[in-house]
Coordinates of C-alpha atoms in Angstrom, one line a residue:
X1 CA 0.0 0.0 0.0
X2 CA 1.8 2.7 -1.3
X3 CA 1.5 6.7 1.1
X4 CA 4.0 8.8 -0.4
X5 CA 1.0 11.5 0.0
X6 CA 0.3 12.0 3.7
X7 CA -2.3 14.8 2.4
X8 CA -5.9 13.4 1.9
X9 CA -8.1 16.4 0.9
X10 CA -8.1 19.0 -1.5
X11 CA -7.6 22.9 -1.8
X12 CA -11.6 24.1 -2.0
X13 CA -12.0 26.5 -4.9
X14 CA -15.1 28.6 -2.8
X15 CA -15.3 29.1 1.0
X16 CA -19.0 28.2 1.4
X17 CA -17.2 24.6 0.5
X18 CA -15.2 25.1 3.4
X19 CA -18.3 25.5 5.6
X20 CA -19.5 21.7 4.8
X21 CA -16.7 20.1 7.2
X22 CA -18.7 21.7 10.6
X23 CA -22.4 20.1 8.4
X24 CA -20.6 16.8 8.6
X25 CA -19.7 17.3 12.2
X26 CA -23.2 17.6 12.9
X27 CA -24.7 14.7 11.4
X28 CA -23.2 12.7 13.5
X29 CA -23.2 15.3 16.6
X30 CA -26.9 15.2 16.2
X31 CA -27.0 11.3 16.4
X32 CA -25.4 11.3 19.5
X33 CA -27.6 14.5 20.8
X34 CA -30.8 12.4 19.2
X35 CA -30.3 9.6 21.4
X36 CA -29.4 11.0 24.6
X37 CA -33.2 13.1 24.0
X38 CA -34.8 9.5 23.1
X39 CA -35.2 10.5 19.6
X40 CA -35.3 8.1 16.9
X41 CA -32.4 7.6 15.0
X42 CA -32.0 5.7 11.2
X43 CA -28.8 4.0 9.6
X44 CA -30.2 5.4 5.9
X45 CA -28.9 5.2 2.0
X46 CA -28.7 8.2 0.4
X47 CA -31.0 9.0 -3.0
X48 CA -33.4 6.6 -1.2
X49 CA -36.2 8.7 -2.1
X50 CA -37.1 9.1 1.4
X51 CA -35.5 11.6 3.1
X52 CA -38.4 14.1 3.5
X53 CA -40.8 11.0 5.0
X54 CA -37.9 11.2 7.7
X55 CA -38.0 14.7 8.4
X56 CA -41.8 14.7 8.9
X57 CA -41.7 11.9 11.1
X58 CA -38.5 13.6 13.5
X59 CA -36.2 10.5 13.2
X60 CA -32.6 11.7 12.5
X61 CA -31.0 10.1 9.8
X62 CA -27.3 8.3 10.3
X63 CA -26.1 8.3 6.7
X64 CA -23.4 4.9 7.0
X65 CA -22.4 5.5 3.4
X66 CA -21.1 8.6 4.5
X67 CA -19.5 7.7 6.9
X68 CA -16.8 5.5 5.5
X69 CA -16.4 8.1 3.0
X70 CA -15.3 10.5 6.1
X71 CA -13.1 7.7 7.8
X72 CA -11.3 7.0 4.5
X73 CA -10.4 11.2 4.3
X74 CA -9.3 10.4 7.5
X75 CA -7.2 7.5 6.7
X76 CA -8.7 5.6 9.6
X77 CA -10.5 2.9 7.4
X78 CA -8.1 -0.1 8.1
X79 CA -9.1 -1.2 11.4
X80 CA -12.7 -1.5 10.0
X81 CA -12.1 -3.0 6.9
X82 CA -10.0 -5.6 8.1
X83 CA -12.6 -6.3 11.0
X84 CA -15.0 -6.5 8.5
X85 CA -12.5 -9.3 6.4
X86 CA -11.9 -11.4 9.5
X87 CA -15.7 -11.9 10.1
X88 CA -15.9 -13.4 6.7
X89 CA -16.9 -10.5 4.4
X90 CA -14.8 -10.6 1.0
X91 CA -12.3 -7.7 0.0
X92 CA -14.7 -7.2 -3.2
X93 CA -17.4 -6.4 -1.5
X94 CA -18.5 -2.6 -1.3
X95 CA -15.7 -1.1 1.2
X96 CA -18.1 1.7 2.4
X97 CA -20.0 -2.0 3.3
X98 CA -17.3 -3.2 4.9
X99 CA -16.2 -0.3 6.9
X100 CA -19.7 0.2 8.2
X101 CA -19.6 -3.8 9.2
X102 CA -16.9 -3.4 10.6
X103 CA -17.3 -0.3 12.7
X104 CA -20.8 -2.2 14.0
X105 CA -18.7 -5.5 15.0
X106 CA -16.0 -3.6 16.6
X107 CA -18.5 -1.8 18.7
X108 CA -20.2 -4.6 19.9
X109 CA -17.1 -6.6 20.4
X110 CA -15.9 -3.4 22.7
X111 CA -19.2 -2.9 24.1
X112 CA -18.4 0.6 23.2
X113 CA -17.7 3.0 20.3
X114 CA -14.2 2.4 18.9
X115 CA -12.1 4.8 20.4
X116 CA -10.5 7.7 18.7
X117 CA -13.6 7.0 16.4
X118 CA -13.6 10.3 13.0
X119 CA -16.5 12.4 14.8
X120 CA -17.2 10.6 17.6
X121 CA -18.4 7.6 15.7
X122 CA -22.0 6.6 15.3
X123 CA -24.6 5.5 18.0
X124 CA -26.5 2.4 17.6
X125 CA -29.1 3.7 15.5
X126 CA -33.1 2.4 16.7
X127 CA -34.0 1.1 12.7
X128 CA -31.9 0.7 9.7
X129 CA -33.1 1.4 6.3
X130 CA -31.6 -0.1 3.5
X131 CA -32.6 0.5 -0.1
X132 CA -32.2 -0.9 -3.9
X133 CA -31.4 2.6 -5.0
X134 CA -28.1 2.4 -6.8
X135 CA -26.6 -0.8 -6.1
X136 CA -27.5 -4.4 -4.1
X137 CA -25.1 -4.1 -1.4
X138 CA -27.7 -1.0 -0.2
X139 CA -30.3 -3.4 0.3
X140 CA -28.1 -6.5 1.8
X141 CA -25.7 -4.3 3.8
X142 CA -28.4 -3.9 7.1
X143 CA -29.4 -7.1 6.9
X144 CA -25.8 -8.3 7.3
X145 CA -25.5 -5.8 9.9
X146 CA -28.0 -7.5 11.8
X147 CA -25.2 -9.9 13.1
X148 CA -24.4 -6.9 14.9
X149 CA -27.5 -5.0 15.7
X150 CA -31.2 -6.2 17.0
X151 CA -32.9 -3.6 15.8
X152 CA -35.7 -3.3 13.1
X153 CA -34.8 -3.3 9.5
X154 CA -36.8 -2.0 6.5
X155 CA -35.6 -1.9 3.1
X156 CA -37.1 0.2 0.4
X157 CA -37.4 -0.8 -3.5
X158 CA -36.6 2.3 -5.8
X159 CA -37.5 1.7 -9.2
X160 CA -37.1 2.7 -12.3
X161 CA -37.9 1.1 -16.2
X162 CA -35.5 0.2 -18.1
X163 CA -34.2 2.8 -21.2
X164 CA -36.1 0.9 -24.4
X165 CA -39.0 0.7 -22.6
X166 CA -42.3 3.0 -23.8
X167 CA -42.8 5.2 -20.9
X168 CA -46.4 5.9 -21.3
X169 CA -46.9 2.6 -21.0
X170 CA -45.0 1.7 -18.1
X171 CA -45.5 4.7 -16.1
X172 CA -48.5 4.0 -14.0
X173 CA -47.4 0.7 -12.6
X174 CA -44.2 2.5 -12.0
X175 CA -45.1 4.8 -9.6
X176 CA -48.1 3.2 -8.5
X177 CA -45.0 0.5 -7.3
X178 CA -43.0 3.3 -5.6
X179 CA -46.1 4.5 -3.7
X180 CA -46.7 1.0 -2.5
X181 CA -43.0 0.8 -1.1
X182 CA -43.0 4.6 0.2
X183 CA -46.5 3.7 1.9
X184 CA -45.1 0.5 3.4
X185 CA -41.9 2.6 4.6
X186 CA -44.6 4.8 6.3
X187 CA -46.5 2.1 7.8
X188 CA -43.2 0.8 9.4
X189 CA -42.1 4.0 10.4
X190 CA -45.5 5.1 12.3
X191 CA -45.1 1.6 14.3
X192 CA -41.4 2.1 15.1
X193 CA -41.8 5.6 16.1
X194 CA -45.9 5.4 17.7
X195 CA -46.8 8.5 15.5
X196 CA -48.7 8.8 12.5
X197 CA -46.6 11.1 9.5
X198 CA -48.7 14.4 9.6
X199 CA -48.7 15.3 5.3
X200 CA -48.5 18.8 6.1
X201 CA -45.6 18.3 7.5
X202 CA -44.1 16.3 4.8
X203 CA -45.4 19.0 2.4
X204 CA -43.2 21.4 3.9
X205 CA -40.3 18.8 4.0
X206 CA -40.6 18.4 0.2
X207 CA -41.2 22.4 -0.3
X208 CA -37.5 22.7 1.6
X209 CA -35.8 19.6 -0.6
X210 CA -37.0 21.2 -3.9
X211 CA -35.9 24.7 -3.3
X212 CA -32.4 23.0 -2.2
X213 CA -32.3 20.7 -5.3
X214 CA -33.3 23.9 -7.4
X215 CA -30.7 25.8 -5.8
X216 CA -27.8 23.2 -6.6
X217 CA -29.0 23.0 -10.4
X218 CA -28.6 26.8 -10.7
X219 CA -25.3 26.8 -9.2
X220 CA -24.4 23.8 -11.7
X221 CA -25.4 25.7 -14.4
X222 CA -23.6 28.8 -13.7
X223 CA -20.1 26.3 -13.4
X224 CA -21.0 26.2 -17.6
X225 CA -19.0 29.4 -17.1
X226 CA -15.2 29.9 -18.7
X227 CA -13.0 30.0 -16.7
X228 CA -15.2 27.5 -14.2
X229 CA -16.1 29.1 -10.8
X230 CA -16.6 25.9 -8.8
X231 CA -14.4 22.8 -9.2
X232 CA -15.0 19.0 -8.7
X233 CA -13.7 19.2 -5.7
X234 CA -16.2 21.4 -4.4
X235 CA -18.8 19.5 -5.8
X236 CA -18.3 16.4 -3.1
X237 CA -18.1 18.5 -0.7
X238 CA -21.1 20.6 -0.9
X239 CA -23.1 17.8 -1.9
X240 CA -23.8 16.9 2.0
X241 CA -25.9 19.7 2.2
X242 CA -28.6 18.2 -0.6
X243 CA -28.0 14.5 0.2
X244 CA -27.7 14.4 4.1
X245 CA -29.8 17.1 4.8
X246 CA -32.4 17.0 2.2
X247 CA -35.6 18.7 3.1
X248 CA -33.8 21.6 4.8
X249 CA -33.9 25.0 5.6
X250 CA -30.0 24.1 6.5
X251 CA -30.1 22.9 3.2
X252 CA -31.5 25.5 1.4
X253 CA -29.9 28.2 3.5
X254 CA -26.4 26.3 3.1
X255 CA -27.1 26.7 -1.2
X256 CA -28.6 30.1 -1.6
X257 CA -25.0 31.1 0.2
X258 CA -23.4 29.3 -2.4
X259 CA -25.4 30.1 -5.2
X260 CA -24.4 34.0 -4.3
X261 CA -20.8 32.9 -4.1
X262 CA -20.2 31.1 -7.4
X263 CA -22.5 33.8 -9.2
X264 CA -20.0 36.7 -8.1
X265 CA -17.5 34.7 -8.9
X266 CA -19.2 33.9 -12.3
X267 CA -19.8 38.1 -13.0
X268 CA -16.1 38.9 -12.0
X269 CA -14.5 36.4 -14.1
X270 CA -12.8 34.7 -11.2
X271 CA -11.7 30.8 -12.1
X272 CA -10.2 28.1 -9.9
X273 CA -7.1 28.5 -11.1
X274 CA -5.4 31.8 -13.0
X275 CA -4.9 30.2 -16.1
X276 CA -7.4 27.5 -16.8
X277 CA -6.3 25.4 -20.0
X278 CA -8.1 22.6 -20.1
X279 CA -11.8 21.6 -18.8
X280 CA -12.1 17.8 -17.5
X281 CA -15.8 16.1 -16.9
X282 CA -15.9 13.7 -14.4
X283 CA -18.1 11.2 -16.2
X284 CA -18.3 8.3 -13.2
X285 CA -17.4 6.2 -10.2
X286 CA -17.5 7.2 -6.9
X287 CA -14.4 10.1 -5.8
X288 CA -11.3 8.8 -4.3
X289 CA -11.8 9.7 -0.7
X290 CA -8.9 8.8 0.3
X291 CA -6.9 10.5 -1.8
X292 CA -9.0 14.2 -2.7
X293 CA -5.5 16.4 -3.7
X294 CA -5.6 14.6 -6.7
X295 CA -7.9 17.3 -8.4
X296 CA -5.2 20.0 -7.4
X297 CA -2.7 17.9 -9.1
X298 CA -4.9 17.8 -12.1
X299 CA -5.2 21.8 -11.7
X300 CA -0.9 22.0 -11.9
X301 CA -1.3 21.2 -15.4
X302 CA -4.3 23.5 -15.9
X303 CA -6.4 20.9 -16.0
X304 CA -9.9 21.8 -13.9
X305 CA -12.7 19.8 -13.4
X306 CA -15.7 21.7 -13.9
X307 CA -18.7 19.2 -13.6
X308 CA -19.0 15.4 -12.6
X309 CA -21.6 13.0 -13.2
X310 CA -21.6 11.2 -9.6
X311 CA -23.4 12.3 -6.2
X312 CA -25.0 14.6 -8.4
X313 CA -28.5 16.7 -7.4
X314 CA -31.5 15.9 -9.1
X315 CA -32.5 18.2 -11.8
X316 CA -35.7 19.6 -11.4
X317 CA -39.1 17.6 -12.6
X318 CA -42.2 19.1 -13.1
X319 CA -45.0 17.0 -11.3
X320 CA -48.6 17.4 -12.8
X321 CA -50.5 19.7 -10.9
X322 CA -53.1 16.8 -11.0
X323 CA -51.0 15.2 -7.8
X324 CA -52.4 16.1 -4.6
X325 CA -51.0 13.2 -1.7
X326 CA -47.1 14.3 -1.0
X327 CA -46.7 10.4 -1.2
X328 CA -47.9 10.7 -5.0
X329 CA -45.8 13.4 -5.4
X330 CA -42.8 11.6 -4.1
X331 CA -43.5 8.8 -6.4
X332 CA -43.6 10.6 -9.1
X333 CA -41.2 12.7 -8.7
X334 CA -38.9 9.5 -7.9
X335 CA -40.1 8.2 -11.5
X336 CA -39.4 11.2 -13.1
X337 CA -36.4 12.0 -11.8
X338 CA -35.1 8.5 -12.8
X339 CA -36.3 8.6 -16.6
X340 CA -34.9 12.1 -17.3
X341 CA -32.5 11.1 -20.3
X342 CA -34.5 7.6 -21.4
X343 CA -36.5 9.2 -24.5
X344 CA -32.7 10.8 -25.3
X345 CA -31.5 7.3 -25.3
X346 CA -34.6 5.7 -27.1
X347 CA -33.9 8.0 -29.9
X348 CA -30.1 7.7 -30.0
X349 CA -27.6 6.2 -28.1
X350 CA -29.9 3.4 -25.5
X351 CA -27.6 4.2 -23.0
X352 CA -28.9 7.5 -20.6
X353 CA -25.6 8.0 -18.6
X354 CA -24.3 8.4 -22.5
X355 CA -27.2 11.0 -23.4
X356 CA -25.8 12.6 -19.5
X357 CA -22.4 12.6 -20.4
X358 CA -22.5 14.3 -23.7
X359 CA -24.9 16.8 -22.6
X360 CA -22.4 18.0 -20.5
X361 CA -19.8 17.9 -22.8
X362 CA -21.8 20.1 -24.7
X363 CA -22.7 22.7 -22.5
X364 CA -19.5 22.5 -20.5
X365 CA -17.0 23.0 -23.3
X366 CA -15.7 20.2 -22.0
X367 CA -12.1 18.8 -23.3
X368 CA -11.4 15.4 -21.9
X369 CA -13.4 13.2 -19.7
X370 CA -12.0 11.0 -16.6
X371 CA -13.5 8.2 -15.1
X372 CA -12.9 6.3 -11.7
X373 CA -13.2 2.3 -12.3
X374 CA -13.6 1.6 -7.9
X375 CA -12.7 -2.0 -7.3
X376 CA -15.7 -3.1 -4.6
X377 CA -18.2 -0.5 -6.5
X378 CA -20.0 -2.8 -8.6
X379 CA -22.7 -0.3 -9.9
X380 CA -20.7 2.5 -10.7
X381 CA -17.6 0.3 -12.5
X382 CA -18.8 -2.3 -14.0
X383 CA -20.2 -1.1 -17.5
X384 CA -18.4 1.8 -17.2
X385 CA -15.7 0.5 -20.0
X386 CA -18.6 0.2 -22.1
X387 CA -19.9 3.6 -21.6
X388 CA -16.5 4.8 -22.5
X389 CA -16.7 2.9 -25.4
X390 CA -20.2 4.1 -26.4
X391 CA -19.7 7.4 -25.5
X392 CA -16.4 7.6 -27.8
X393 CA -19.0 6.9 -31.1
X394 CA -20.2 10.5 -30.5
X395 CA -17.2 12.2 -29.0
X396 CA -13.4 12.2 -29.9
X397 CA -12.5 13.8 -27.0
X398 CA -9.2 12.3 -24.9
X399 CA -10.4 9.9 -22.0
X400 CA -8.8 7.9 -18.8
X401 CA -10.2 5.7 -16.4
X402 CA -8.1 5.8 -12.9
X403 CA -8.2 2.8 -10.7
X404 CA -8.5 2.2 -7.4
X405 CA -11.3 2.3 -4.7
X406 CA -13.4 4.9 -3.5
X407 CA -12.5 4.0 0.4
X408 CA -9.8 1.3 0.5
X409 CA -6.2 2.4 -0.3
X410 CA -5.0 -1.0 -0.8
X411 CA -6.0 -0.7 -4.1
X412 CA -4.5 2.7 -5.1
X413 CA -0.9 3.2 -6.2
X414 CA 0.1 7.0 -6.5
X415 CA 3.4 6.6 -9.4
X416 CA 0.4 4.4 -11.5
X417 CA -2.1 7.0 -11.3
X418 CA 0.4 10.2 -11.9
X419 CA 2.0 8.0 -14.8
X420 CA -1.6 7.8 -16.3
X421 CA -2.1 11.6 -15.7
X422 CA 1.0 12.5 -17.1
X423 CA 0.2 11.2 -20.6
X424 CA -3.8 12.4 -20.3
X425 CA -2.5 15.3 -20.2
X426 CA 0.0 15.2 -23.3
X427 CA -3.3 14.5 -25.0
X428 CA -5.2 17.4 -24.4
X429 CA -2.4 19.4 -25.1
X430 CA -1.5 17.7 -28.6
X431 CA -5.2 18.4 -29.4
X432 CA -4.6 22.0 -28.6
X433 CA -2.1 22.5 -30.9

């Protein structure tokens, strides 16, 4: 395992970015608060599509993919992942799986939170919710944890058709399905927590995560801007705000400062860097968290990454007016949200994350394209060759795919990944000659 770089993070290109690291402090603050008041508290997934149900209903979500992500920027991940290996779990599986296994087994081996735990740890949590959004491991991972935990488990189906299918067609028993799982959520919820959910008060939940999701797609929109105003590196940051603490004022408060940053930035003409050359996509797998300076390596060579197509917000969708139940709403919007680019596809490519992908190089002038291939991330690497092959039919544009994984530095070797860089970048600049 190669450390030649002690330095984990990256230099933020705005300081409302720099604000996120006292939001993740909190989350897990807030868990520990929660508990002491007897409030409920919920291992969650994030993009389940049921964040707002959460708010309504006062239980205070513990995001556990998150979590690994912040003990790998840490570089304390080791002790959980190999806990995790010595209780059986393979080294493929999903290592933000395998820290959160493993942070669960050490606990209850110690009777106690590890010590010297990033951010105090998490508290046993009073339900876990798992989900099918994304990936399998989302769904599987509580139940695995329940080697650990006795505590009620409830996992959620997220849905979506696949691209060639005829959306009028499909759509009714589509979100007709994701109101059926969002009800039974609620059902399970109300008997976990002894209240019913009050729809006003998801109404106002949903009003909150809107604004904030609208908020984060006008500030993606102004980063079309050249030179960029906000970088990659930014962007997983700042995305705490819309994922782990959807439905909001924080939220919204937290992007409407943002929003007025990058927009100055935008009017004065003010990039990441001086002299910004060449403008790098993102186009998939999940950030190396271990090993964030990267991007600022990328920037030496006037390279800047100026959108990414990974813990993204949603764009906006417009729900008919028609809808009148929040849980409707949420179904819909869930549907809508994940069928954005299929009629795109239909009509050219059959792949959406293709349609995605050169949309943005489109509007983002956008000169090369990197991808992360992350070893235990089964839904974000595998296919992802393929989309580099079928996005390079439409685009000529110089791409690299970087391996390693998103948590577990066993898998990363610095020399490989600068070596790769190194000749990336000899091919933007031959094309700019």
């Amino acid at each position: 395992m190669e450390q030649a770089q002690a330095k984990t993070t990256a230099v933020k290109g705005t300081d409302t970015a720099r604000e996120v690291r006292a939001l993740v402090k909190n989350i897990y603050k807030s868990a520990h608060e929660a508990k002491d008041q007897g409030k409920k508290v919920a291992y969650i997934m994030v993009a389940s599509q049921y964040d707002e149900i959460l708010r309504a209903m006062d239980i205070v979500p513990l995001p556990t993919e998150n979590y690994a992500g912040l003990c790998a920027a840490k570089r304390d991940m080791d002790r959980f992942l190999l806990k995790a290996e010595a209780d059986g779990y393979s080294q493929v599986l999903c290592s933000y799986a395998r820290i959160g296994l493993g942070f669960d087994s050490l606990r209850k081996e110690l009777g106690r939170i590890p010590e010297g735990s990033p951010d105090g740890g998490m508290p046993v949590p009073d339900m876990m919710l798992g989900s099918s959004a994304v990936c399998d491991p989302r769904f599987k991972w509580y139940q695995a944890t329940s080697r650990y935990l006795e505590v009620p488990t409830f996992g959620i189906d997220v849905v979506a058709p696949p691209p060639q299918a005829d959306l009028n067609a499909v759509r009714d028993y589509y979100i007709q399905y994701q109101r059926d799982q969002l009800k039974g959520l609620i059902g399970f919820l109300e008997a976990q927590t002894g209240k019913k959910m009050d729809p006003d008060r998801l109404w106002e939940a949903i009003r909150l995560g809107d604004r904030a999701w609208q908020l984060w797609y006008d500030i993606d929109r102004l980063r079309v801007a050249i030179p960029c105003p906000m970088p990659s590196q930014d962007h997983f940051s700042i995305m705490v705000a819309g994922h782990y603490y959807t439905g909001t004022q924080i939220a919204v408060d937290f992007y409407r400062k943002l929003y007025d940053e990058v927009k100055d930035k935008v009017d004065r003409k003010i990039g990441v860097i001086p002299d910004e050359k060449h403008r790098i996509l993102y186009g998939g797998g999940l950030p190396p968290w271990h090993t964030l300076w990267i991007f600022n390596y990328f920037e030496s060579f006037g390279a800047v990454f100026v959108i990414e197509n990974v813990y993204r917000g949603f764009d906006p969708v417009e729900v008919p007016s028609f809808v009148k139940d929040p849980v409707d709403f949420l179904a819909w919007r869930a549907f809508l949200r994940f069928t954005r680019y299929h009629e795109k596809a239909r009509a050219r490519s059959g792949n959406p994350i293709v349609e995605k992908l050169l949309d943005m190089i489109e509007d983002y002038k956008i000169d090369g394209v990197v991808f992360h291939a992350c070893r235990s991330c089964r839904a974000t690497t595998i296919g992802q060759t393929h989309i580099k092959s079928e996005l390079g039919k439409y685009s000529d544009l110089p791409m690299m795919q970087l391996v390693s994984d998103m948590v577990d530095l066993r898998d990363y070797s610095e020399a490989q990944w600068k070596a790769q860089i190194g000749a990336f970048i000899e091919a933007l600049q031959g094309r700019g000659e």
